[in-house]
CSV table of C-alpha atoms and ligand atoms in Angstrom, one decimal:
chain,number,residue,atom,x,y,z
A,1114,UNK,CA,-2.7,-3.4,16.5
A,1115,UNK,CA,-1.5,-0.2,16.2
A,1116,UNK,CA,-3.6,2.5,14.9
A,1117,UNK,CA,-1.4,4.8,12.2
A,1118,UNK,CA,-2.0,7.6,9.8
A,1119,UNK,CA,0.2,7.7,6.5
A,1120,UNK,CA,2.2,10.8,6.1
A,1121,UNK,CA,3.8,11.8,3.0
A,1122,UNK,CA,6.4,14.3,4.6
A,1123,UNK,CA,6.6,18.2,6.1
A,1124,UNK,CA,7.9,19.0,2.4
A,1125,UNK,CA,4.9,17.0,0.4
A,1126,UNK,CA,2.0,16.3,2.9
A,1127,UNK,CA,-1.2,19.4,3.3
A,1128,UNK,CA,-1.2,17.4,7.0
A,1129,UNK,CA,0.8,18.0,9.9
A,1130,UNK,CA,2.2,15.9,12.3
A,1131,UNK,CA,0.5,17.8,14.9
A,1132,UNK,CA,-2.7,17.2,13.4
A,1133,UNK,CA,-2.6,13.5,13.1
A,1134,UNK,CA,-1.0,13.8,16.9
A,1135,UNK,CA,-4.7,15.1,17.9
A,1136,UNK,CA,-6.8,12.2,16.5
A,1137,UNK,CA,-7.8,10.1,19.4
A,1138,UNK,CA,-6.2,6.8,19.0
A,1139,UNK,CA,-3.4,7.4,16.3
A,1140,UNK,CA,0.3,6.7,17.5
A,1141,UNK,CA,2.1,6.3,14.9
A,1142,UNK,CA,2.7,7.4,11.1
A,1143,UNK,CA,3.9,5.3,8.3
A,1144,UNK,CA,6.6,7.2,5.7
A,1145,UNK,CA,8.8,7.2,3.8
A,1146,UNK,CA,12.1,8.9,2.5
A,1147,UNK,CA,10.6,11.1,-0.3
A,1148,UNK,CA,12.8,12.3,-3.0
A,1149,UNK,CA,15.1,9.2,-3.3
A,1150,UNK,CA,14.4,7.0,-6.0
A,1151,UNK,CA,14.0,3.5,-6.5
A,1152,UNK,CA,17.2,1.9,-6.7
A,1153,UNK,CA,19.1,4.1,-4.3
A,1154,UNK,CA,20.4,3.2,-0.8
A,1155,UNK,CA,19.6,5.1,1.4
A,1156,UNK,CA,21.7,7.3,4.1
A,1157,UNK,CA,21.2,6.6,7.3
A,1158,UNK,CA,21.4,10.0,8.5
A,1159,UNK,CA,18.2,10.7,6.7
A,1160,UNK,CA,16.2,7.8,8.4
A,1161,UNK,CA,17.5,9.1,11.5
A,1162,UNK,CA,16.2,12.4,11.0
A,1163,UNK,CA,12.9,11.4,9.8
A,1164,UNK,CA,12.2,9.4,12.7
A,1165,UNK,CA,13.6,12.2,14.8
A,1166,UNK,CA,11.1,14.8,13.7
A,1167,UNK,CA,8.3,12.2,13.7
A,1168,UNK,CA,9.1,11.5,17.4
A,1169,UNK,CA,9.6,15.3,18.0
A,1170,UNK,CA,6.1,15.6,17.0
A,1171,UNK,CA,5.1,12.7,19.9
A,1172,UNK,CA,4.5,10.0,17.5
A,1173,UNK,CA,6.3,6.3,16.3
A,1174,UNK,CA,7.4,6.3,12.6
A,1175,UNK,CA,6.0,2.7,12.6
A,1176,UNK,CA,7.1,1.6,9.5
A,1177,UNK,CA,8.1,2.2,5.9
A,1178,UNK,CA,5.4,2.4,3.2
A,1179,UNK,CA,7.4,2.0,0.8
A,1180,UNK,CA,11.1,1.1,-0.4
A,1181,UNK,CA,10.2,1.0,-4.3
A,1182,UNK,CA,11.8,-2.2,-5.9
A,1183,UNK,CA,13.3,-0.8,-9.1
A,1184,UNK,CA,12.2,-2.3,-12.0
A,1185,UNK,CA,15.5,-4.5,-12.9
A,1186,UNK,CA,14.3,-6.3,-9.7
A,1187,UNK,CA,11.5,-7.0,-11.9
A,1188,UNK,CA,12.2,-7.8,-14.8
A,1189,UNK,CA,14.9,-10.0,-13.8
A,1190,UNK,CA,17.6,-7.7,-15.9
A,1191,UNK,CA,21.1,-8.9,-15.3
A,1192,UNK,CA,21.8,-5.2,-13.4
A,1193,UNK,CA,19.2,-6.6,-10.8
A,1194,UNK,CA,22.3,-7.6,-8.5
A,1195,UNK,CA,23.2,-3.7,-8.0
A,1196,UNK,CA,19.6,-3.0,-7.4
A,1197,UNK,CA,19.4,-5.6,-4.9
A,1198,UNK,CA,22.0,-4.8,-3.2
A,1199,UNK,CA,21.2,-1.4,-2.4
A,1200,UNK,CA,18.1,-2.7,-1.3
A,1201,UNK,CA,19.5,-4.7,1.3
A,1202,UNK,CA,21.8,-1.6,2.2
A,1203,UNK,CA,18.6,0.3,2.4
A,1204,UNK,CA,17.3,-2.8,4.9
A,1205,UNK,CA,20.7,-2.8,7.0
A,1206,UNK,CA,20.0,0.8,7.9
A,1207,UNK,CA,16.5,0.6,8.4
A,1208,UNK,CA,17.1,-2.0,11.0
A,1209,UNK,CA,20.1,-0.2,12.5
A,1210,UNK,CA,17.6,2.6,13.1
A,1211,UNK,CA,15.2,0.3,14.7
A,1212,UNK,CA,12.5,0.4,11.8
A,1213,UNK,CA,10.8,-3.3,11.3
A,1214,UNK,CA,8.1,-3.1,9.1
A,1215,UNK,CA,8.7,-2.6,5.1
A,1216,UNK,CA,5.9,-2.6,2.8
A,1217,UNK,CA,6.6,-2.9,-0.9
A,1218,UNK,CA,5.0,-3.7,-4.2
A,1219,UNK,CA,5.5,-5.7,-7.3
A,1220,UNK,CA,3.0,-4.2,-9.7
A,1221,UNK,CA,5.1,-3.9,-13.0
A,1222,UNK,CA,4.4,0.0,-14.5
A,1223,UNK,CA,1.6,1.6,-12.7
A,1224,UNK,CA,1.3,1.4,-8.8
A,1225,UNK,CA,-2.4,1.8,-8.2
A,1226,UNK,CA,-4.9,2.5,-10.7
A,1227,UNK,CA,-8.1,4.6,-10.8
A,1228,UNK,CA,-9.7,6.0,-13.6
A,1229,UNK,CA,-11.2,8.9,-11.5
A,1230,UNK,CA,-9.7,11.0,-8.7
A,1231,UNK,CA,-12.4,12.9,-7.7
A,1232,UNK,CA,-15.5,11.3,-8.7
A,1233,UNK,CA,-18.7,13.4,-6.9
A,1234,UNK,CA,-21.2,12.1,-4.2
A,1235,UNK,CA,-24.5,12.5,-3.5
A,1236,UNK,CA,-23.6,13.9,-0.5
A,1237,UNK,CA,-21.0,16.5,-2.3
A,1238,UNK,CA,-18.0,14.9,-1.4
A,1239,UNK,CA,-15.3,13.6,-4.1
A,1240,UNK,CA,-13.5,10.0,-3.8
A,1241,UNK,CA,-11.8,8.2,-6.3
A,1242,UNK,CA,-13.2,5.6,-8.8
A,1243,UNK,CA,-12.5,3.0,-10.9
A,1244,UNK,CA,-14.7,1.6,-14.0
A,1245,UNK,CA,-12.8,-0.7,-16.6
A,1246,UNK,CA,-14.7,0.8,-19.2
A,1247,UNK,CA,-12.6,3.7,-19.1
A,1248,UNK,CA,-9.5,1.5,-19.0
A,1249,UNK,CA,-10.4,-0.5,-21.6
A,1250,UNK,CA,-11.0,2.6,-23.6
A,1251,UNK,CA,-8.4,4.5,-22.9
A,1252,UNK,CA,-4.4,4.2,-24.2
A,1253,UNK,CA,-2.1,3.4,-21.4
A,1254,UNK,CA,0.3,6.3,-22.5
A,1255,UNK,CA,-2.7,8.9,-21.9
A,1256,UNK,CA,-3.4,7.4,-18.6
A,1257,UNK,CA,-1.2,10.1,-16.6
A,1258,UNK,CA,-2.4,13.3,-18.4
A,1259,UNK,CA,-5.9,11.3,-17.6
A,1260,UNK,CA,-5.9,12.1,-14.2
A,1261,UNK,CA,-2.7,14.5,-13.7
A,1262,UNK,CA,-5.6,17.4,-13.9
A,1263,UNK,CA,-7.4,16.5,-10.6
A,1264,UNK,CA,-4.5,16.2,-8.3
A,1265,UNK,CA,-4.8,19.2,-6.4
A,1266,UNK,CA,-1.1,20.1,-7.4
A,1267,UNK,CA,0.3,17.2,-5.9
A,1268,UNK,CA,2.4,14.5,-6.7
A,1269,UNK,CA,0.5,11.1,-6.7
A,1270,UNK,CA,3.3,8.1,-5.3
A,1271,UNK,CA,4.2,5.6,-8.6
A,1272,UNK,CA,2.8,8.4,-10.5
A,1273,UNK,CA,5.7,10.6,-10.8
A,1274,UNK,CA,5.6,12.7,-13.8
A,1275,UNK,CA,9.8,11.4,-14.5
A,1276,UNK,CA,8.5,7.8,-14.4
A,1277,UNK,CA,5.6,9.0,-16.9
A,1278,UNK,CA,8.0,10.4,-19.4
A,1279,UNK,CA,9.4,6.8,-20.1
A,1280,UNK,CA,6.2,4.8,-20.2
A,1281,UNK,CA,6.6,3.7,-23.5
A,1282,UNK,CA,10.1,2.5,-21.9
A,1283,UNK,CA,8.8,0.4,-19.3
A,1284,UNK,CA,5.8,-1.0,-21.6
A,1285,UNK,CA,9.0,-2.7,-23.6
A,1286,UNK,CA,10.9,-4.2,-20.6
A,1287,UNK,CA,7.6,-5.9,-19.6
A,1288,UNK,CA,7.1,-7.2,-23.0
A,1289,UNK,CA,8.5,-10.9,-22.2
A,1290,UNK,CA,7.8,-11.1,-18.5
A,1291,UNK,CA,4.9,-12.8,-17.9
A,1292,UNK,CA,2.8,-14.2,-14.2
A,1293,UNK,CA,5.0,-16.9,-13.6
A,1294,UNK,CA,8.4,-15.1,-14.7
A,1295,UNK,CA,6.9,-12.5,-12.2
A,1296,UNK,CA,6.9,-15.1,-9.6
A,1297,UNK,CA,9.7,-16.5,-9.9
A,1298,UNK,CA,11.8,-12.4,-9.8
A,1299,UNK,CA,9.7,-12.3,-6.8
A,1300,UNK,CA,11.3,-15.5,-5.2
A,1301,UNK,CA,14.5,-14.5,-6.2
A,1302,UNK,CA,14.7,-11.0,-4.7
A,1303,UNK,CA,12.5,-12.4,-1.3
A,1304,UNK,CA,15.7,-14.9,-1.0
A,1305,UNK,CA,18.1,-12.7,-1.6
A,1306,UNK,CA,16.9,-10.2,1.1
A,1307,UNK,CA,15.9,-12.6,4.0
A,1308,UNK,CA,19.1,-13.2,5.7
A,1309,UNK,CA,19.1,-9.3,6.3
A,1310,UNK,CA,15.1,-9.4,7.6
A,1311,UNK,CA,16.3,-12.2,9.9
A,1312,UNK,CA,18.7,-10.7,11.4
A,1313,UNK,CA,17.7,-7.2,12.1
A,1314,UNK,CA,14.3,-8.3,12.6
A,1315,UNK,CA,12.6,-6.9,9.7
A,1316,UNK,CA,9.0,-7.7,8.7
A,1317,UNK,CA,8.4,-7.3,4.6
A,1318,UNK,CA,5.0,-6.7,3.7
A,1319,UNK,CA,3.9,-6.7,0.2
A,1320,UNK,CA,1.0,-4.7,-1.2
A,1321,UNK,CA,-1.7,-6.2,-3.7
A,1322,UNK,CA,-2.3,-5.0,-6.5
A,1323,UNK,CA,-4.6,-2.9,-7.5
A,1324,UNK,CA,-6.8,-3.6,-9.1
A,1325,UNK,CA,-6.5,-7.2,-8.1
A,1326,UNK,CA,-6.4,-8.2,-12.0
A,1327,UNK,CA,-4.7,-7.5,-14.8
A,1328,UNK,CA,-4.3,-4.1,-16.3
A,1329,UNK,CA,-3.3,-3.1,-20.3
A,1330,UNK,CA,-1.9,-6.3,-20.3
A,1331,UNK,CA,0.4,-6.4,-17.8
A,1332,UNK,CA,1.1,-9.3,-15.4
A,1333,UNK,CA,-0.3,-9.1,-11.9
A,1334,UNK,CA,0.3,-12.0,-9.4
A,1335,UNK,CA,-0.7,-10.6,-5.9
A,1336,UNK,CA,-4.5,-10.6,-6.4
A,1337,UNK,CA,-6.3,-13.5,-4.6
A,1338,UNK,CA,-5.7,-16.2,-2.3
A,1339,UNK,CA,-4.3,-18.8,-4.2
A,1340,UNK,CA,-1.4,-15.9,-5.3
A,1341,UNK,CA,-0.7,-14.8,-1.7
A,1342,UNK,CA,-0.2,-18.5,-0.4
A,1343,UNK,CA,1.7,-19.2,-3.0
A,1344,UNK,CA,3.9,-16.5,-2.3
A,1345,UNK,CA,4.1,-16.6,1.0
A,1346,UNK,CA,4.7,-20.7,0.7
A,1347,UNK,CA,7.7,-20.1,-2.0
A,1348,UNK,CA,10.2,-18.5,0.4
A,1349,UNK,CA,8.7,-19.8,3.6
A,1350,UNK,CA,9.7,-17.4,6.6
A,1351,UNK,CA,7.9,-15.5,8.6
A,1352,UNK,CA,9.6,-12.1,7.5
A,1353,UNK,CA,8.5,-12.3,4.3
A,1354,UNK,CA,4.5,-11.1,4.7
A,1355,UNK,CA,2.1,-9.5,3.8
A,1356,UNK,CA,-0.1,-5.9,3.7
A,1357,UNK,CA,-3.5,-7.0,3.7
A,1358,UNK,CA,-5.2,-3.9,1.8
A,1359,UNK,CA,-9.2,-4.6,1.9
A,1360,UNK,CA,-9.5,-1.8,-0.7
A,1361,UNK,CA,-7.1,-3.8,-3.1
A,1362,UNK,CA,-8.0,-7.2,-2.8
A,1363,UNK,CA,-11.5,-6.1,-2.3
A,1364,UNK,CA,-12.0,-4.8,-6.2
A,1365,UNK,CA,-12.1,-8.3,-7.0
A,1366,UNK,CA,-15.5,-9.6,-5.6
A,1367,UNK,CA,-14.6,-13.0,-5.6
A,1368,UNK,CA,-11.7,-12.4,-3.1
A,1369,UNK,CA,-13.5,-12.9,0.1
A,1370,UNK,CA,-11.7,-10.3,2.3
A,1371,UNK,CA,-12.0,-12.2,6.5
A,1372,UNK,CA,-10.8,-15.6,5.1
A,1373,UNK,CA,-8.5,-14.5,3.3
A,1374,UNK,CA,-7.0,-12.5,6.8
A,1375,UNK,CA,-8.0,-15.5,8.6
A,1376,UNK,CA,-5.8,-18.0,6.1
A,1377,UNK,CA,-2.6,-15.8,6.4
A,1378,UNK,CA,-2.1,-15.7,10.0
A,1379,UNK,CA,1.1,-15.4,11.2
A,1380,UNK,CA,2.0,-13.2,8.0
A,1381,UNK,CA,0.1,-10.1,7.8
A,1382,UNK,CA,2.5,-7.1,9.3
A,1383,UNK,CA,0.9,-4.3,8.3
A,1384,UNK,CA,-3.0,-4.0,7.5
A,1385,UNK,CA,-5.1,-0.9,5.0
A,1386,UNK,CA,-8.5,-0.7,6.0
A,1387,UNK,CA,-11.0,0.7,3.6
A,1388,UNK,CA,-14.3,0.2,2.4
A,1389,UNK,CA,-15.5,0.3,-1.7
A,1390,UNK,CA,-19.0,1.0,-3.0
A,1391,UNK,CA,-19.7,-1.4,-6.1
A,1392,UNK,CA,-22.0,0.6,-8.4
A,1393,UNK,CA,-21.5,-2.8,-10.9
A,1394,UNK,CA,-18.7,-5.2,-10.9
A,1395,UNK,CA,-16.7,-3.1,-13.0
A,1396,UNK,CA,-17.1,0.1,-11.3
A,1397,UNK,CA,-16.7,0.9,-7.5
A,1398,UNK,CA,-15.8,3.8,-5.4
A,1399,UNK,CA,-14.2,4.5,-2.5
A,1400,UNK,CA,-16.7,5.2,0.0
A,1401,UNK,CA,-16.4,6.2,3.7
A,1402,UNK,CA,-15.1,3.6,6.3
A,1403,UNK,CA,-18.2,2.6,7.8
A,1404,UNK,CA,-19.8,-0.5,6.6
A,1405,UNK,CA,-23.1,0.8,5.8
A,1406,UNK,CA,-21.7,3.2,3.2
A,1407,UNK,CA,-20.0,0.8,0.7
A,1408,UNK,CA,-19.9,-2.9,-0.1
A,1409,UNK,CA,-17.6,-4.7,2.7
A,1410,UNK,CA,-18.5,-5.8,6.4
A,1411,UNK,CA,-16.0,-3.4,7.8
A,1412,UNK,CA,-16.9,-5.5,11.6
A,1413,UNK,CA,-16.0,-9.0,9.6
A,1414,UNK,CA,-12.8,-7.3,8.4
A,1415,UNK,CA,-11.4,-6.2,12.0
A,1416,UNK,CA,-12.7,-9.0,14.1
A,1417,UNK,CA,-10.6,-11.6,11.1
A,1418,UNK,CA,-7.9,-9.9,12.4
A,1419,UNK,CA,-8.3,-9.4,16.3
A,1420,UNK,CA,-9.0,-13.5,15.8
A,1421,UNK,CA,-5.4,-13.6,14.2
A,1422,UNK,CA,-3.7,-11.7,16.7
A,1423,UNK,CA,-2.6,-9.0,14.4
A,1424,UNK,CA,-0.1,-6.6,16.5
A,1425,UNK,CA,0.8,-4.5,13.6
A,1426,UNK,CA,0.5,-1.1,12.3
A,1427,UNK,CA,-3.0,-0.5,10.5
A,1428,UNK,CA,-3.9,2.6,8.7
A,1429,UNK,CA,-7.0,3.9,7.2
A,1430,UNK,CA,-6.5,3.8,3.6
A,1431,UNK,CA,-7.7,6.0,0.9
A,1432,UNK,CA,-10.6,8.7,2.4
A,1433,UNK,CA,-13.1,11.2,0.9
A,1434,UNK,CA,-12.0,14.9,0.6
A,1435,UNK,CA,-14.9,16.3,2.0
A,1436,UNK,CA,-15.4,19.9,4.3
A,1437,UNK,CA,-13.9,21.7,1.7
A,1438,UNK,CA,-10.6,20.4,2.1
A,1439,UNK,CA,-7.6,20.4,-0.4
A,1440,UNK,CA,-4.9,17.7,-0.6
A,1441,UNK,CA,-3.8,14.8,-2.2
A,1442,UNK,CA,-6.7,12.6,-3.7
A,1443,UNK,CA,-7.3,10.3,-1.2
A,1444,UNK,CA,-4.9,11.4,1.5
A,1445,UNK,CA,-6.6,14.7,3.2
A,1446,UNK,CA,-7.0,14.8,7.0
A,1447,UNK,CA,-10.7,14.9,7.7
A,1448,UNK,CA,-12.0,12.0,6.2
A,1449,UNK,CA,-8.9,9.1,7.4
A,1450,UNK,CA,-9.2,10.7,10.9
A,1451,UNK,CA,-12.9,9.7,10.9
A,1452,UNK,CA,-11.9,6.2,9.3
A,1453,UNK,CA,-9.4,5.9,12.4
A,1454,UNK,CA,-11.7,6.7,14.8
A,1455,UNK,CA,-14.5,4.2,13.3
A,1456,UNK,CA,-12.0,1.5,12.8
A,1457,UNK,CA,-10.4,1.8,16.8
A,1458,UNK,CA,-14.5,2.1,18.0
A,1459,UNK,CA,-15.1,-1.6,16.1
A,1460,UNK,CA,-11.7,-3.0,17.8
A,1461,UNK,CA,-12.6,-1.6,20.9
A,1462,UNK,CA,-16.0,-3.6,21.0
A,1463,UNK,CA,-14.0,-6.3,19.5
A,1464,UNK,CA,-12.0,-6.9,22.1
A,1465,UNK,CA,-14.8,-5.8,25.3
A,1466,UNK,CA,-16.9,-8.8,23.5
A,1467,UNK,CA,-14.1,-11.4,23.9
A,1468,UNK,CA,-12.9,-10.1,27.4
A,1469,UNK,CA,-16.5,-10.6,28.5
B,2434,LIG,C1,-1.8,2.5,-2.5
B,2434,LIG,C2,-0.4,2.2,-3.0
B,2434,LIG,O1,-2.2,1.6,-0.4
B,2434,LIG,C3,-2.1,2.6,-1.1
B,2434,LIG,O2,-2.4,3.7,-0.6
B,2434,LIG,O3,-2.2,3.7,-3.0
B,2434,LIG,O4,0.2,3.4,-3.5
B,2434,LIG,C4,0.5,1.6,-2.0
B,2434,LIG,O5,1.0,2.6,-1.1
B,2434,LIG,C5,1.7,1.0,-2.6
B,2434,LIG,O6,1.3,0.2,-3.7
B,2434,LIG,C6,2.6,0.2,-1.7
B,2434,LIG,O7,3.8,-0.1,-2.2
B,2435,LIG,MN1,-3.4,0.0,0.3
């Protein structure tokens, strides 16, 4: 595996590049083209010179989290074609800039959910929560000005304030799309795009949901096992894979995280490594990395995938803001670079115990 930090830009991120340079163990960075929308192909020019200032900075731009699939490509609208075909565009240039891992998500509306970004400890830190009571209670159109107070300024990805302003709009074009119709735009856009993976070499790797169920009513389909076979069974090629997100999967409790790595061998390409604190079944947190702190065996999760073989870019997910620090929720310095180190010390033992 490859240890990786994500980074959300020099124009976006409160991190540097030099920073993430100086934690022990990280080699890469996973980004993004911020500022293009989904939909758009992008210029290769601008890949090229955000991998050149990445690598300027002595680190890999180890893959793409994320090219946004518009929400034709969902939907299945007739205008899907276009979208597609920018996507594979978008795919062509990637690969002609050497970039092989794409992660994506098909999570119609909202990207993530929580219901709290900065939820205090005990210990005086701040992480972000979920509880379903608050969802259940709360309108999906107020869900944005819900948490747009507590972002530290910031601009939260799938939360953009544009994509906000037409909720109502994207509430409608969901209205007949239901799991199956899901799938089955799902199939459709992973055929359409393979040839292009194949032959530039291009691992996809699609993100759970998140919550691993359904929210306001809205279709969700990559949320447990069954789901993720099914998926990765329909269009059967090894390109088309998965991110295996502990924190996503893991907010269903039933979702038993290091068989579900060991079951999809082969297709994981790109792995998120956090830990959540259950407080109930319908309310966790995310807690620090370390096992002791939340409600996964963080040991179980990295030795499933050392028995795999994983090779492929993991990042510590979501951390704490804690020391005082300011960024966006979930993505400040201190606490992922403490995640990273955690996470290589377990692989490191890992992999001394099988040598022996
Ligand atoms: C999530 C998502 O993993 C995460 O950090 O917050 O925003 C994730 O990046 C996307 O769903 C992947 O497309
Ligand atoms: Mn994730």
């Amino acid at each position: 595996m490859q240890m990786t930090l994500r980074w959300y830009g020099s124009k976006y991120d409160t991190v540097t590049l030099k920073q993430i340079r100086q934690i022990p163990g990280v080699t890469g960075v996973i980004s993004t083209l911020y500022g293009t929308a989904p939909g758009e192909a992008w210029e290769l020019e601008d890949i090229l010179a955000l991998k050149k200032e990445i690598e300027d900075a002595g680190l890999q731009l180890a893959g793409i989290e994320s090219v946004n699939i518009h929400d034709a490509i969902k939907v299945g609208t007739p205008d899907r074609e276009r979208y597609i075909d920018n996507y594979i565009t978008t795919l062509e240039r990637l690969g002609q800039a050497d970039i092989h891992m794409v992660c994506y998500n098909f999570m119609p509306v909202f990207d993530w959910t929580r219901t709290e970004l900065a939820r205090m400890r005990p210990d005086g830190s701040t992480v972000l929560a979920y509880t379903q009571e608050a969802v259940d209670a709360l309108d999906p159109e107020k869900m944005f000005e819900s948490i747009a107070g507590d972002t530290n300024g910031t601009v939260m990805p799938g939360w953009e304030p544009e994509r906000m302003a037409r909720i109502k709009d994207l509430f409608a074009m969901y209205k007949d799309v239901d799991d199956e119709k899901l799938f089955a735009n799902l199939q459709y856009f992973l055929e359409r795009i393979m040839p292009t993976c194949d032959k530039y070499d291009i691992n996809m790797a699609i993100h759970p949901d998140d919550p691993a169920w359904s929210v306001f009513g809205l279709p969700r389909i990559i949320i447990n096992k069954a789901n993720i076979l099914r998926m990765t069974q329909m269009v059967d090629n090894p390109h088309n894979g998965v991110t295996f997100c502990s924190g996503s999967y893991g907010t269903n409790l039933e979702n038993d995280l290091p068989d579900m790595i060991r079951s999809l061998k082969g297709r994981i390409h790109f792995a998120h490594v956090r830990n959540l604190k259950f407080n109930s079944p319908t309310d966790f947190e995310e807690s620090a990395h370390l096992s002791s702190d939340g409600t996964f065996d963080m040991y179980e999760i990295m030795r499933a995938l050392y028995d795999i073989g994983f090779t492929g870019p993991i990042r510590p997910d979501h951390g704490r803001m804690i020391w005082d620090e300011v960024a966006m929720p979930g993505y400040g310095l201190y606490d992922r670079a403490l995640g990273a180190t955690y996470l290589n010390g377990l692989w490191e033992a890992i992999e001394k115990q099988h040598r022996k």
